[in-house]
Structure formats: C-alpha cells, structure tokens
C-alpha cells in the first residue's frame, strides 16, 4: 500500500495509522516494533456474496460454501492472532456482512487490541448496521466501487449495486466511521476513475485506494482486461496528477495505490520529474523503508475454511490450515521453501526484476502475476511498466 | 516413563472450494525426507502436480500429491469445533530406555 498523498503532498498517511495504531496502547518501543513486524491478516469470513464481481479474487458465490470457521473457531483464531502480535485484521469475504456474527467478531478483535477493519461492497450497510460496527470498535470501512453507475453495475454483476454502495458509504460517514473507496483499475473501469473520485468526494469521502488487478480467483480469468503496462503507467500518473490537483485546491484527499510495487519506482521517477531531486530522494527513502511487495511477510490471508495464504489474492495455494495448527506456527515455519524464499526474494528473482535498480523499493512486485504468466514464482512481474532506461540506469542519485 | 501426547482427530470440514484440495509434499533431492509444504486446489492429481510444479520446480526433485480429504489429521491444536479426541491406549509406556 503506497500513499500517493503522503509522498507527493506531505499528507499524513492514514494507512500507516490503520496498520500501526494497534500498538498505540503501549509506550514500550519493543511492543510497537514487534507489532510492526507482524502481518496484517485478511480474514475472508465467508465465500458468500450478494454480488458477482468479474474480478473477485475469492471467487465468491451466491450460496454459502461449506466449511466456514464458526464464531467460536473465529474467536480462537483471533486469540492466536492477538497473542502473535497481529496489528490489524481485515474482515473480508465474499461479503462479510452476510455473516450474522460480524459485529460480534469485530468487537472481539477490538477487545483483544487488534485493530478491526472491513472490506465490503457496501450494499448491505444500513445506518443501524454502521452504528453497530462503530460501537463494536470498527476502525475503518473500505467500500468497493469500480466505476460510475453503469460500469460499476456491469462489473459487479447487479443493477442497483452502485446506488446501494453509495448509500452504504453515506451510512458509514453519518455514523462517524472512517471510510474509504476501493477501486480496481482495469481496462473496463479506468475511464471512470476521476469521475468516481469527484462524485464520492462530494458525498463526503476523502480516502481513495486504487488496486491493480491481481491474477487470483476470477481475476485470473479476466487477465485480458488488465491494462497494458503503458496504459497502467498512464492510469497511475492520473492518480498522481489528480491527487496534487485536489491538494492544490485545498481539498486534502488521501490516495493510495495497492497491488503493484512497480508504482513505488514510478513515484520516485514522477517526484524527480515534477518535484525535484530532493523530494525524489525523500520519496525513495520512505518507500525503501516501506519494504516493497508484502506477500508472505507483511500481509497474510486466512480464508473462510481456515486455509492460510501468502496474500488474499493467492488462494490457489495454502500454507496450512488453522484448524490443524495455529496461524502463528504456520506463518513462522520457514521450513516451507517457498515461504522462506519469498522472505529473501532478492536472491531468487530472475529476468528484469533481478537487476532492477528499484529492487529495494519494489522487490519484484507481484509474485502471483509472475506465476500466472511465466509459471515461475520468481519470474518478472508482467505488469512492470518501467522503461528499460529507468530499470537499468546507473543514476542512483535518487 | 513418559505420558503419551493426547491428540484429537481434526474434523472433516471441507478444505477446497470449487475444486478439490491436495496436500503437497516435496523433497529437494533423493536423500532428503519428504516435507509437507501446504496444499493446492485442482480438479485432479495431474493438475495438482502441475500446480505444485509451478510453485516448487525451482526447489524440489520429487513431488507427492495426496487428496486433503484422505489425510486424517491428529493434532494437539484445539481450534476445530468438530475435533474428536483420538483413542488413547490406557497406561503409559516408555519412550526411552536407560541402560
């Protein structure tokens, strides 16, 4: 997760707060540090969803799938995550609001000192539900919208989904919940990007997260709808330009890019061209400390059946199951050669990524996309849009 | 004399979604033991082998695939609602013998 607004406009990154504030209840440096080293855990509570989105990484379905972790099993999972020092649990799906125990689980996580956040299509959020989630301790609701009315409803498989999602956003904002947009940029959704931001800013939203398509679940089946690298570069530039234009008008929106750490390298190049070498050097240092692609390290996924995955998008491969073994033991098991290699991926990457001068801020970006296109988890990310000159330049002044 | 570890048979909850789940075991070379490295989703053992090969070809010489539902798990871990205590022979038996 890369905060464009922080890097280009000096806006404090709410994303950092969402990740790390769970440690704010302690003044002990070592506790803060320990929590920052643990992954954010995405928990797909259910595979069931009331929509049928073309790009759904969880391949969610209308019917409830068998094998969901029960409420009690979920609480024992949260106990383990809290003991392990996980700072944030992202309740996701499917659509998490179809689970009747969502509020109970959010409250349980909050009581354990985990920061509970939500990923939802927003269509089931009523004013009453928003108030319940707020009272339970929910720290943030990310609502998915992928275009204006026509494009969104076609992409998300249901007429009326856009209007229902906007009503859900309004309910969250009225309840005082920190709320943001989740927007997946593809060939089909890219044309509406600025218009959606303008519309939802007028509704009251000020946080906008833009996701690149990853090739998991139904996302793998619509690879052809992913933007070509050059178009992707233009879309990222549009996000950067739009963010600066908002800030120049005094409208301090927060914008973030997710799912392609090539963006980190591009932001350094953008900062150098638009804001000068000093800013570019500062941006690069921040992104280097941010650590690049987080798969297998700073983000983890537990699916509705308890299978543990390297990221939420990579659900075709499981490291283990929390019904057999604690999450903490699965995640710490470096005897798994793939997990261990991901954690020292610099020495395994091949092709363009291996010698890239931005390796320290990107770390090869998506290993899942590399696997999907090259049949190799350490091949180059096919969605890198840097030019050869940018990748190979010896100019490391920024 | 050492008390035996008490385990439960972890329940038979489904592990795959649209496709079957397959446990994957690999070894780096033929002198190594097989190592469990997780599971993949696939419609058949052949496709599961392909999936595992894509993930571990850079590492493993041998790959074994086993249907997850045929893998009976006995664990001391107590998260599973449906886990049933495994039969536990009465008495204690020596695990080590001091000479």
GROMACS .gro file of C-alpha atoms in nm:
model
  497
    1UNK     CA    1   0.000   0.000   0.000
    2UNK     CA    2   0.164   0.320  -0.120
    3UNK     CA    3   0.031   0.655  -0.006
    4UNK     CA    4   0.050   0.891  -0.301
    5UNK     CA    5  -0.084   1.183  -0.098
    6UNK     CA    6   0.177   1.137   0.172
    7UNK     CA    7   0.466   1.105  -0.070
    8UNK     CA    8   0.371   1.380  -0.312
    9UNK     CA    9   0.167   1.616  -0.092
   10UNK     CA   10   0.302   1.555   0.260
   11UNK     CA   11  -0.035   1.438   0.390
   12UNK     CA   12  -0.007   1.210   0.692
   13UNK     CA   13  -0.083   0.859   0.574
   14UNK     CA   14  -0.396   0.720   0.733
   15UNK     CA   15  -0.288   0.381   0.604
   16UNK     CA   16   0.009   0.386   0.837
   17UNK     CA   17  -0.223   0.465   1.123
   18UNK     CA   18  -0.462   0.189   1.032
   19UNK     CA   19  -0.179  -0.058   1.036
   20UNK     CA   20   0.017   0.053   1.337
   21UNK     CA   21  -0.215   0.229   1.577
   22UNK     CA   22  -0.297  -0.106   1.732
   23UNK     CA   23   0.029  -0.067   1.916
   24UNK     CA   24  -0.053   0.281   2.036
   25UNK     CA   25  -0.185   0.149   2.367
   26UNK     CA   26   0.167   0.064   2.466
   27UNK     CA   27   0.452   0.303   2.530
   28UNK     CA   28   0.703   0.022   2.509
   29UNK     CA   29   0.920   0.055   2.199
   30UNK     CA   30   0.971  -0.318   2.174
   31UNK     CA   31   0.594  -0.381   2.160
   32UNK     CA   32   0.549  -0.123   1.886
   33UNK     CA   33   0.838  -0.274   1.696
   34UNK     CA   34   0.708  -0.630   1.740
   35UNK     CA   35   0.364  -0.538   1.613
   36UNK     CA   36   0.510  -0.362   1.311
   37UNK     CA   37   0.694  -0.680   1.214
   38UNK     CA   38   0.379  -0.892   1.216
   39UNK     CA   39   0.149  -0.922   0.916
   40UNK     CA   40  -0.182  -0.756   0.860
   41UNK     CA   41  -0.420  -1.053   0.835
   42UNK     CA   42  -0.704  -1.058   0.585
   43UNK     CA   43  -0.975  -1.296   0.705
   44UNK     CA   44  -1.226  -1.397   0.439
   45UNK     CA   45  -1.513  -1.470   0.676
   46UNK     CA   46  -1.730  -1.626   0.407
   47UNK     CA   47  -1.731  -1.710   0.039
   48UNK     CA   48  -2.092  -1.598   0.009
   49UNK     CA   49  -2.168  -1.266  -0.158
   50UNK     CA   50  -2.479  -1.086  -0.276
   51UNK     CA   51  -2.291  -0.960  -0.584
   52UNK     CA   52  -2.096  -1.148  -0.853
   53UNK     CA   53  -1.797  -0.935  -0.950
   54UNK     CA   54  -1.593  -1.019  -1.256
   55UNK     CA   55  -1.259  -0.974  -1.079
   56UNK     CA   56  -1.334  -1.135  -0.741
   57UNK     CA   57  -1.012  -1.288  -0.611
   58UNK     CA   58  -1.210  -1.507  -0.370
   59UNK     CA   59  -1.434  -1.640  -0.649
   60UNK     CA   60  -1.729  -1.562  -0.423
   61UNK     CA   61  -2.063  -1.726  -0.485
   62UNK     CA   62  -2.429  -1.656  -0.415
   63UNK     CA   63  -2.466  -1.959  -0.189
   64UNK     CA   64  -2.288  -2.013   0.140
   65UNK     CA   65  -1.998  -2.256   0.092
   66UNK     CA   66  -1.939  -2.541   0.337
   67UNK     CA   67  -1.664  -2.536   0.596
   68UNK     CA   68  -1.677  -2.175   0.723
   69UNK     CA   69  -1.499  -2.118   1.051
   70UNK     CA   70  -1.766  -2.090   1.321
   71UNK     CA   71  -1.796  -1.797   1.559
   72UNK     CA   72  -1.612  -1.988   1.831
   73UNK     CA   73  -1.340  -2.104   1.593
   74UNK     CA   74  -1.305  -1.747   1.471
   75UNK     CA   75  -1.261  -1.620   1.824
   76UNK     CA   76  -0.991  -1.879   1.890
   77UNK     CA   77  -0.822  -1.768   1.568
   78UNK     CA   78  -0.836  -1.406   1.686
   79UNK     CA   79  -0.690  -1.510   2.023
   80UNK     CA   80  -0.394  -1.662   1.842
   81UNK     CA   81  -0.353  -1.358   1.617
   82UNK     CA   82  -0.358  -1.126   1.919
   83UNK     CA   83  -0.103  -1.339   2.107
   84UNK     CA   84   0.116  -1.335   1.796
   85UNK     CA   85   0.101  -0.955   1.781
   86UNK     CA   86  -0.100  -0.909   1.461
   87UNK     CA   87  -0.182  -0.535   1.447
   88UNK     CA   88  -0.480  -0.540   1.210
   89UNK     CA   89  -0.741  -0.788   1.092
   90UNK     CA   90  -0.921  -0.701   0.770
   91UNK     CA   91  -1.263  -0.868   0.772
   92UNK     CA   92  -1.340  -0.954   0.413
   93UNK     CA   93  -1.527  -1.208   0.206
   94UNK     CA   94  -1.723  -1.284  -0.004
   95UNK     CA   95  -1.930  -1.015   0.155
   96UNK     CA   96  -1.856  -1.013   0.530
   97UNK     CA   97  -2.191  -0.852   0.614
   98UNK     CA   98  -2.377  -1.172   0.521
   99UNK     CA   99  -2.227  -1.324   0.839
  100UNK     CA  100  -2.461  -1.258   1.129
  101UNK     CA  101  -2.171  -1.265   1.376
  102UNK     CA  102  -1.965  -0.992   1.203
  103UNK     CA  103  -2.031  -0.730   1.472
  104UNK     CA  104  -1.954  -0.984   1.747
  105UNK     CA  105  -1.623  -1.077   1.584
  106UNK     CA  106  -1.527  -0.713   1.525
  107UNK     CA  107  -1.593  -0.638   1.892
  108UNK     CA  108  -1.396  -0.945   2.000
  109UNK     CA  109  -1.096  -0.839   1.791
  110UNK     CA  110  -1.111  -0.484   1.923
  111UNK     CA  111  -1.123  -0.610   2.282
  112UNK     CA  112  -0.807  -0.812   2.215
  113UNK     CA  113  -0.624  -0.499   2.099
  114UNK     CA  114  -0.636  -0.590   1.729
  115UNK     CA  115  -0.746  -0.309   1.500
  116UNK     CA  116  -1.051  -0.436   1.309
  117UNK     CA  117  -1.110  -0.303   0.958
  118UNK     CA  118  -1.362  -0.404   0.694
  119UNK     CA  119  -1.364  -0.467   0.321
  120UNK     CA  120  -1.719  -0.466   0.186
  121UNK     CA  121  -1.924  -0.397  -0.123
  122UNK     CA  122  -2.124  -0.158   0.095
  123UNK     CA  123  -2.462  -0.261  -0.036
  124UNK     CA  124  -2.578  -0.420   0.291
  125UNK     CA  125  -2.468  -0.138   0.521
  126UNK     CA  126  -2.771   0.030   0.675
  127UNK     CA  127  -2.749   0.323   0.917
  128UNK     CA  128  -2.822   0.079   1.202
  129UNK     CA  129  -2.550  -0.164   1.091
  130UNK     CA  130  -2.298   0.118   1.053
  131UNK     CA  131  -2.372   0.232   1.409
  132UNK     CA  132  -2.336  -0.125   1.540
  133UNK     CA  133  -2.000  -0.165   1.368
  134UNK     CA  134  -1.881   0.171   1.501
  135UNK     CA  135  -1.986   0.078   1.854
  136UNK     CA  136  -1.810  -0.258   1.817
  137UNK     CA  137  -1.484  -0.076   1.753
  138UNK     CA  138  -1.451  -0.094   1.377
  139UNK     CA  139  -1.163   0.133   1.278
  140UNK     CA  140  -1.224   0.161   0.905
  141UNK     CA  141  -1.460   0.051   0.630
  142UNK     CA  142  -1.330   0.016   0.275
  143UNK     CA  143  -1.616   0.011   0.026
  144UNK     CA  144  -1.565  -0.127  -0.324
  145UNK     CA  145  -1.694   0.074  -0.619
  146UNK     CA  146  -1.549   0.013  -0.965
  147UNK     CA  147  -1.692   0.288  -1.181
  148UNK     CA  148  -1.991   0.512  -1.218
  149UNK     CA  149  -2.336   0.354  -1.210
  150UNK     CA  150  -2.336   0.181  -1.548
  151UNK     CA  151  -1.983   0.045  -1.544
  152UNK     CA  152  -1.990  -0.050  -1.177
  153UNK     CA  153  -2.315  -0.242  -1.201
  154UNK     CA  154  -2.199  -0.430  -1.511
  155UNK     CA  155  -1.864  -0.512  -1.349
  156UNK     CA  156  -2.016  -0.611  -1.016
  157UNK     CA  157  -2.295  -0.818  -1.161
  158UNK     CA  158  -2.604  -0.641  -1.028
  159UNK     CA  159  -2.813  -0.347  -1.131
  160UNK     CA  160  -2.851  -0.104  -0.842
  161UNK     CA  161  -2.518  -0.203  -0.682
  162UNK     CA  162  -2.371   0.144  -0.733
  163UNK     CA  163  -2.660   0.327  -0.566
  164UNK     CA  164  -2.664   0.077  -0.280
  165UNK     CA  165  -2.290   0.113  -0.227
  166UNK     CA  166  -2.317   0.494  -0.216
  167UNK     CA  167  -2.598   0.462   0.041
  168UNK     CA  168  -2.367   0.233   0.241
  169UNK     CA  169  -2.085   0.489   0.223
  170UNK     CA  170  -2.322   0.763   0.340
  171UNK     CA  171  -2.439   0.543   0.629
  172UNK     CA  172  -2.079   0.485   0.738
  173UNK     CA  173  -1.991   0.853   0.716
  174UNK     CA  174  -2.308   0.953   0.906
  175UNK     CA  175  -2.214   0.706   1.179
  176UNK     CA  176  -1.871   0.866   1.206
  177UNK     CA  177  -1.685   0.566   1.069
  178UNK     CA  178  -1.359   0.629   0.888
  179UNK     CA  179  -1.449   0.519   0.535
  180UNK     CA  180  -1.269   0.485   0.205
  181UNK     CA  181  -1.312   0.375  -0.153
  182UNK     CA  182  -1.161   0.057  -0.302
  183UNK     CA  183  -1.134   0.083  -0.679
  184UNK     CA  184  -0.979  -0.183  -0.903
  185UNK     CA  185  -0.824  -0.034  -1.214
  186UNK     CA  186  -0.884  -0.243  -1.525
  187UNK     CA  187  -0.948  -0.168  -1.891
  188UNK     CA  188  -1.320  -0.159  -1.815
  189UNK     CA  189  -1.310   0.060  -1.505
  190UNK     CA  190  -1.026   0.302  -1.580
  191UNK     CA  191  -1.233   0.553  -1.779
  192UNK     CA  192  -1.445   0.647  -1.473
  193UNK     CA  193  -1.162   0.689  -1.227
  194UNK     CA  194  -1.162   1.068  -1.180
  195UNK     CA  195  -1.540   1.096  -1.206
  196UNK     CA  196  -1.589   0.843  -0.926
  197UNK     CA  197  -1.346   1.029  -0.702
  198UNK     CA  198  -1.520   1.361  -0.775
  199UNK     CA  199  -1.863   1.213  -0.707
  200UNK     CA  200  -1.768   1.039  -0.383
  201UNK     CA  201  -1.568   1.339  -0.259
  202UNK     CA  202  -1.890   1.536  -0.287
  203UNK     CA  203  -2.061   1.262  -0.083
  204UNK     CA  204  -1.802   1.318   0.188
  205UNK     CA  205  -1.534   1.058   0.120
  206UNK     CA  206  -1.171   1.162   0.142
  207UNK     CA  207  -0.981   0.833   0.117
  208UNK     CA  208  -0.937   0.655  -0.215
  209UNK     CA  209  -0.747   0.327  -0.264
  210UNK     CA  210  -0.670   0.215  -0.617
  211UNK     CA  211  -0.600  -0.154  -0.668
  212UNK     CA  212  -0.420  -0.316  -0.955
  213UNK     CA  213  -0.570  -0.639  -1.082
  214UNK     CA  214  -0.402  -0.947  -0.939
  215UNK     CA  215  -0.441  -1.281  -1.109
  216UNK     CA  216  -0.620  -1.480  -0.840
  217UNK     CA  217  -0.972  -1.626  -0.834
  218UNK     CA  218  -1.188  -1.480  -1.111
  219UNK     CA  219  -0.919  -1.215  -1.157
  220UNK     CA  220  -0.710  -1.481  -1.334
  221UNK     CA  221  -0.988  -1.533  -1.585
  222UNK     CA  222  -1.002  -1.167  -1.686
  223UNK     CA  223  -0.630  -1.113  -1.731
  224UNK     CA  224  -0.708  -0.980  -2.075
  225UNK     CA  225  -0.898  -0.695  -1.911
  226UNK     CA  226  -0.590  -0.582  -1.724
  227UNK     CA  227  -0.441  -0.261  -1.855
  228UNK     CA  228  -0.138  -0.299  -2.077
  229UNK     CA  229   0.176  -0.173  -1.900
  230UNK     CA  230   0.180   0.160  -2.085
  231UNK     CA  231  -0.187   0.223  -2.004
  232UNK     CA  232  -0.122   0.124  -1.644
  233UNK     CA  233   0.153   0.382  -1.627
  234UNK     CA  234  -0.086   0.647  -1.759
  235UNK     CA  235  -0.351   0.548  -1.503
  236UNK     CA  236  -0.102   0.577  -1.217
  237UNK     CA  237   0.007   0.915  -1.348
  238UNK     CA  238  -0.359   1.022  -1.350
  239UNK     CA  239  -0.384   0.924  -0.981
  240UNK     CA  240  -0.071   1.128  -0.902
  241UNK     CA  241  -0.187   1.431  -1.101
  242UNK     CA  242  -0.538   1.417  -0.958
  243UNK     CA  243  -0.406   1.395  -0.603
  244UNK     CA  244  -0.189   1.702  -0.649
  245UNK     CA  245  -0.471   1.896  -0.817
  246UNK     CA  246  -0.703   1.824  -0.524
  247UNK     CA  247  -0.439   1.934  -0.275
  248UNK     CA  248  -0.360   2.247  -0.472
  249UNK     CA  249  -0.729   2.340  -0.435
  250UNK     CA  250  -0.703   2.282  -0.059
  251UNK     CA  251  -0.900   1.958  -0.073
  252UNK     CA  252  -0.677   1.715   0.112
  253UNK     CA  253  -0.782   1.375  -0.015
  254UNK     CA  254  -0.581   1.068   0.073
  255UNK     CA  255  -0.493   0.846  -0.222
  256UNK     CA  256  -0.322   0.509  -0.215
  257UNK     CA  257  -0.200   0.255  -0.470
  258UNK     CA  258  -0.220  -0.116  -0.394
  259UNK     CA  259  -0.107  -0.433  -0.566
  260UNK     CA  260   0.181  -0.332  -0.791
  261UNK     CA  261   0.500  -0.211  -0.628
  262UNK     CA  262   0.630  -0.101  -0.964
  263UNK     CA  263   0.426   0.204  -0.860
  264UNK     CA  264   0.689   0.274  -0.593
  265UNK     CA  265   0.959   0.309  -0.856
  266UNK     CA  266   0.730   0.517  -1.075
  267UNK     CA  267   0.656   0.754  -0.786
  268UNK     CA  268   1.027   0.820  -0.746
  269UNK     CA  269   1.054   0.894  -1.118
  270UNK     CA  270   0.741   1.113  -1.103
  271UNK     CA  271   0.871   1.302  -0.799
  272UNK     CA  272   1.205   1.364  -0.967
  273UNK     CA  273   1.042   1.498  -1.283
  274UNK     CA  274   0.772   1.708  -1.114
  275UNK     CA  275   0.906   1.799  -0.770
  276UNK     CA  276   1.285   1.779  -0.791
  277UNK     CA  277   1.569   1.559  -0.674
  278UNK     CA  278   1.535   1.632  -0.303
  279UNK     CA  279   1.171   1.523  -0.296
  280UNK     CA  280   1.253   1.219  -0.507
  281UNK     CA  281   1.526   1.117  -0.263
  282UNK     CA  282   1.286   1.154   0.030
  283UNK     CA  283   1.018   0.952  -0.153
  284UNK     CA  284   1.264   0.677  -0.232
  285UNK     CA  285   1.389   0.651   0.124
  286UNK     CA  286   1.034   0.628   0.258
  287UNK     CA  287   0.945   0.358   0.006
  288UNK     CA  288   1.264   0.166   0.081
  289UNK     CA  289   1.169   0.157   0.448
  290UNK     CA  290   0.813   0.059   0.349
  291UNK     CA  291   0.963  -0.265   0.221
  292UNK     CA  292   0.811  -0.329  -0.123
  293UNK     CA  293   0.572  -0.609  -0.206
  294UNK     CA  294   0.445  -0.763   0.120
  295UNK     CA  295   0.340  -1.117   0.012
  296UNK     CA  296   0.442  -1.375   0.269
  297UNK     CA  297   0.575  -1.107   0.503
  298UNK     CA  298   0.364  -0.807   0.598
  299UNK     CA  299   0.030  -0.939   0.475
  300UNK     CA  300  -0.133  -1.280   0.522
  301UNK     CA  301  -0.470  -1.430   0.443
  302UNK     CA  302  -0.693  -1.678   0.622
  303UNK     CA  303  -0.981  -1.797   0.406
  304UNK     CA  304  -1.330  -1.893   0.520
  305UNK     CA  305  -1.223  -2.256   0.572
  306UNK     CA  306  -0.913  -2.162   0.770
  307UNK     CA  307  -0.658  -2.210   0.493
  308UNK     CA  308  -0.362  -1.971   0.526
  309UNK     CA  309  -0.241  -1.797   0.210
  310UNK     CA  310   0.057  -1.582   0.115
  311UNK     CA  311  -0.177  -1.294   0.025
  312UNK     CA  312  -0.553  -1.265  -0.011
  313UNK     CA  313  -0.517  -1.287  -0.388
  314UNK     CA  314  -0.318  -1.613  -0.384
  315UNK     CA  315  -0.591  -1.853  -0.274
  316UNK     CA  316  -0.495  -2.142  -0.502
  317UNK     CA  317  -0.209  -2.230  -0.270
  318UNK     CA  318  -0.234  -2.281   0.104
  319UNK     CA  319   0.049  -2.292   0.357
  320UNK     CA  320  -0.163  -2.483   0.608
  321UNK     CA  321  -0.494  -2.469   0.792
  322UNK     CA  322  -0.567  -2.306   1.128
  323UNK     CA  323  -0.788  -2.600   1.227
  324UNK     CA  324  -0.470  -2.814   1.229
  325UNK     CA  325  -0.211  -2.572   1.352
  326UNK     CA  326  -0.203  -2.219   1.493
  327UNK     CA  327  -0.168  -1.938   1.239
  328UNK     CA  328   0.142  -1.821   1.422
  329UNK     CA  329   0.312  -2.161   1.378
  330UNK     CA  330   0.219  -2.180   1.009
  331UNK     CA  331   0.345  -1.828   0.942
  332UNK     CA  332   0.671  -1.878   1.130
  333UNK     CA  333   0.750  -2.209   0.959
  334UNK     CA  334   1.047  -2.117   0.745
  335UNK     CA  335   1.096  -2.485   0.659
  336UNK     CA  336   0.846  -2.415   0.380
  337UNK     CA  337   1.087  -2.342   0.094
  338UNK     CA  338   0.853  -2.105  -0.089
  339UNK     CA  339   0.778  -1.901   0.221
  340UNK     CA  340   1.144  -1.883   0.311
  341UNK     CA  341   1.242  -1.785  -0.044
  342UNK     CA  342   0.980  -1.509  -0.057
  343UNK     CA  343   1.136  -1.361   0.253
  344UNK     CA  344   1.472  -1.341   0.077
  345UNK     CA  345   1.333  -1.297  -0.271
  346UNK     CA  346   1.610  -1.064  -0.385
  347UNK     CA  347   1.836  -1.366  -0.428
  348UNK     CA  348   1.573  -1.567  -0.621
  349UNK     CA  349   1.425  -1.315  -0.864
  350UNK     CA  350   1.504  -1.365  -1.231
  351UNK     CA  351   1.486  -1.159  -1.550
  352UNK     CA  352   1.417  -0.787  -1.547
  353UNK     CA  353   1.349  -0.778  -1.172
  354UNK     CA  354   1.678  -0.937  -1.067
  355UNK     CA  355   1.898  -0.643  -1.168
  356UNK     CA  356   1.647  -0.359  -1.145
  357UNK     CA  357   1.784  -0.056  -0.969
  358UNK     CA  358   1.449  -0.017  -0.794
  359UNK     CA  359   1.459  -0.365  -0.644
  360UNK     CA  360   1.488  -0.219  -0.293
  361UNK     CA  361   1.155  -0.032  -0.318
  362UNK     CA  362   0.960  -0.283  -0.530
  363UNK     CA  363   1.107  -0.628  -0.451
  364UNK     CA  364   0.974  -0.776  -0.772
  365UNK     CA  365   0.611  -0.669  -0.721
  366UNK     CA  366   0.353  -0.946  -0.766
  367UNK     CA  367   0.486  -1.300  -0.748
  368UNK     CA  368   0.135  -1.424  -0.823
  369UNK     CA  369   0.125  -1.239  -1.157
  370UNK     CA  370   0.471  -1.377  -1.235
  371UNK     CA  371   0.346  -1.726  -1.159
  372UNK     CA  372   0.034  -1.673  -1.369
  373UNK     CA  373   0.222  -1.557  -1.677
  374UNK     CA  374   0.566  -1.719  -1.651
  375UNK     CA  375   0.482  -2.034  -1.450
  376UNK     CA  376   0.759  -1.931  -1.212
  377UNK     CA  377   0.711  -1.761  -0.873
  378UNK     CA  378   1.036  -1.569  -0.915
  379UNK     CA  379   0.996  -1.460  -1.276
  380UNK     CA  380   0.949  -1.091  -1.361
  381UNK     CA  381   0.614  -0.926  -1.290
  382UNK     CA  382   0.448  -0.893  -1.633
  383UNK     CA  383   0.282  -0.568  -1.523
  384UNK     CA  384   0.604  -0.377  -1.463
  385UNK     CA  385   0.571  -0.063  -1.672
  386UNK     CA  386   0.911   0.092  -1.609
  387UNK     CA  387   1.117   0.167  -1.916
  388UNK     CA  388   1.442  -0.018  -1.972
  389UNK     CA  389   1.622   0.309  -1.917
  390UNK     CA  390   1.458   0.352  -1.576
  391UNK     CA  391   1.532  -0.006  -1.476
  392UNK     CA  392   1.890  -0.014  -1.593
  393UNK     CA  393   2.011   0.338  -1.527
  394UNK     CA  394   2.323   0.367  -1.316
  395UNK     CA  395   2.199   0.701  -1.186
  396UNK     CA  396   2.115   0.612  -0.829
  397UNK     CA  397   2.115   0.966  -0.701
  398UNK     CA  398   1.751   0.930  -0.605
  399UNK     CA  399   0.814  -4.341   3.154
  400UNK     CA  400   0.657  -4.061   2.955
  401UNK     CA  401   0.287  -3.976   2.928
  402UNK     CA  402   0.163  -4.008   2.573
  403UNK     CA  403   0.057  -3.695   2.392
  404UNK     CA  404  -0.321  -3.666   2.372
  405UNK     CA  405  -0.442  -3.560   2.031
  406UNK     CA  406  -0.774  -3.502   1.864
  407UNK     CA  407  -0.884  -3.610   1.523
  408UNK     CA  408  -0.927  -3.277   1.348
  409UNK     CA  409  -1.271  -3.259   1.191
  410UNK     CA  410  -1.355  -3.339   0.834
  411UNK     CA  411  -1.451  -2.986   0.732
  412UNK     CA  412  -1.408  -2.919   0.359
  413UNK     CA  413  -1.075  -2.768   0.255
  414UNK     CA  414  -1.140  -2.672  -0.102
  415UNK     CA  415  -1.387  -2.451  -0.281
  416UNK     CA  416  -1.488  -2.525  -0.636
  417UNK     CA  417  -1.203  -2.772  -0.671
  418UNK     CA  418  -1.052  -3.047  -0.458
  419UNK     CA  419  -0.768  -2.966  -0.224
  420UNK     CA  420  -0.444  -3.165  -0.248
  421UNK     CA  421  -0.173  -3.185   0.014
  422UNK     CA  422   0.173  -3.136  -0.137
  423UNK     CA  423   0.496  -3.300  -0.023
  424UNK     CA  424   0.835  -3.225  -0.177
  425UNK     CA  425   1.200  -3.310  -0.128
  426UNK     CA  426   1.498  -3.125  -0.258
  427UNK     CA  427   1.699  -3.433  -0.352
  428UNK     CA  428   1.668  -3.805  -0.311
  429UNK     CA  429   1.850  -3.819   0.020
  430UNK     CA  430   1.607  -3.574   0.188
  431UNK     CA  431   1.286  -3.668   0.370
  432UNK     CA  432   0.956  -3.564   0.212
  433UNK     CA  433   0.841  -3.230   0.351
  434UNK     CA  434   0.480  -3.111   0.374
  435UNK     CA  435   0.464  -2.770   0.204
  436UNK     CA  436   0.092  -2.695   0.209
  437UNK     CA  437  -0.184  -2.767  -0.039
  438UNK     CA  438  -0.311  -2.666  -0.381
  439UNK     CA  439  -0.659  -2.650  -0.535
  440UNK     CA  440  -0.702  -2.859  -0.850
  441UNK     CA  441  -0.957  -3.085  -1.019
  442UNK     CA  442  -0.724  -3.388  -1.049
  443UNK     CA  443  -0.391  -3.517  -0.916
  444UNK     CA  444  -0.233  -3.442  -1.253
  445UNK     CA  445  -0.336  -3.078  -1.239
  446UNK     CA  446  -0.239  -3.063  -0.871
  447UNK     CA  447   0.105  -3.187  -0.973
  448UNK     CA  448   0.124  -2.915  -1.238
  449UNK     CA  449   0.028  -2.652  -0.981
  450UNK     CA  450   0.284  -2.782  -0.733
  451UNK     CA  451   0.549  -2.796  -1.004
  452UNK     CA  452   0.490  -2.432  -1.091
  453UNK     CA  453   0.537  -2.340  -0.724
  454UNK     CA  454   0.829  -2.568  -0.637
  455UNK     CA  455   1.011  -2.668  -0.957
  456UNK     CA  456   1.292  -2.432  -0.862
  457UNK     CA  457   1.339  -2.626  -0.539
  458UNK     CA  458   1.213  -2.981  -0.546
  459UNK     CA  459   1.323  -3.302  -0.716
  460UNK     CA  460   1.025  -3.512  -0.605
  461UNK     CA  461   0.663  -3.407  -0.556
  462UNK     CA  462   0.394  -3.617  -0.391
  463UNK     CA  463   0.025  -3.527  -0.403
  464UNK     CA  464  -0.238  -3.656  -0.160
  465UNK     CA  465  -0.613  -3.577  -0.151
  466UNK     CA  466  -0.669  -3.349   0.150
  467UNK     CA  467  -0.987  -3.533   0.244
  468UNK     CA  468  -0.792  -3.859   0.264
  469UNK     CA  469  -0.538  -3.710   0.503
  470UNK     CA  470  -0.655  -3.783   0.857
  471UNK     CA  471  -0.510  -3.533   1.095
  472UNK     CA  472  -0.441  -3.593   1.464
  473UNK     CA  473  -0.334  -3.280   1.645
  474UNK     CA  474  -0.294  -3.129   1.991
  475UNK     CA  475  -0.421  -2.800   1.847
  476UNK     CA  476  -0.771  -2.719   1.974
  477UNK     CA  477  -0.929  -2.468   1.735
  478UNK     CA  478  -1.155  -2.709   1.545
  479UNK     CA  479  -1.513  -2.729   1.678
  480UNK     CA  480  -1.555  -3.079   1.538
  481UNK     CA  481  -1.231  -3.232   1.661
  482UNK     CA  482  -1.282  -3.560   1.846
  483UNK     CA  483  -1.036  -3.699   2.098
  484UNK     CA  484  -0.837  -3.977   1.937
  485UNK     CA  485  -0.837  -4.321   2.101
  486UNK     CA  486  -0.572  -4.321   2.370
  487UNK     CA  487  -0.436  -4.654   2.491
  488UNK     CA  488  -0.454  -4.699   2.866
  489UNK     CA  489  -0.145  -4.680   3.075
  490UNK     CA  490   0.190  -4.535   2.998
  491UNK     CA  491   0.475  -4.673   2.802
  492UNK     CA  492   0.838  -4.594   2.798
  493UNK     CA  493   0.966  -4.381   2.517
  494UNK     CA  494   1.322  -4.408   2.628
  495UNK     CA  495   1.518  -4.682   2.792
  496UNK     CA  496   1.803  -4.604   3.023
  497UNK     CA  497   2.067  -4.872   3.018
   0.00000   0.00000   0.00000
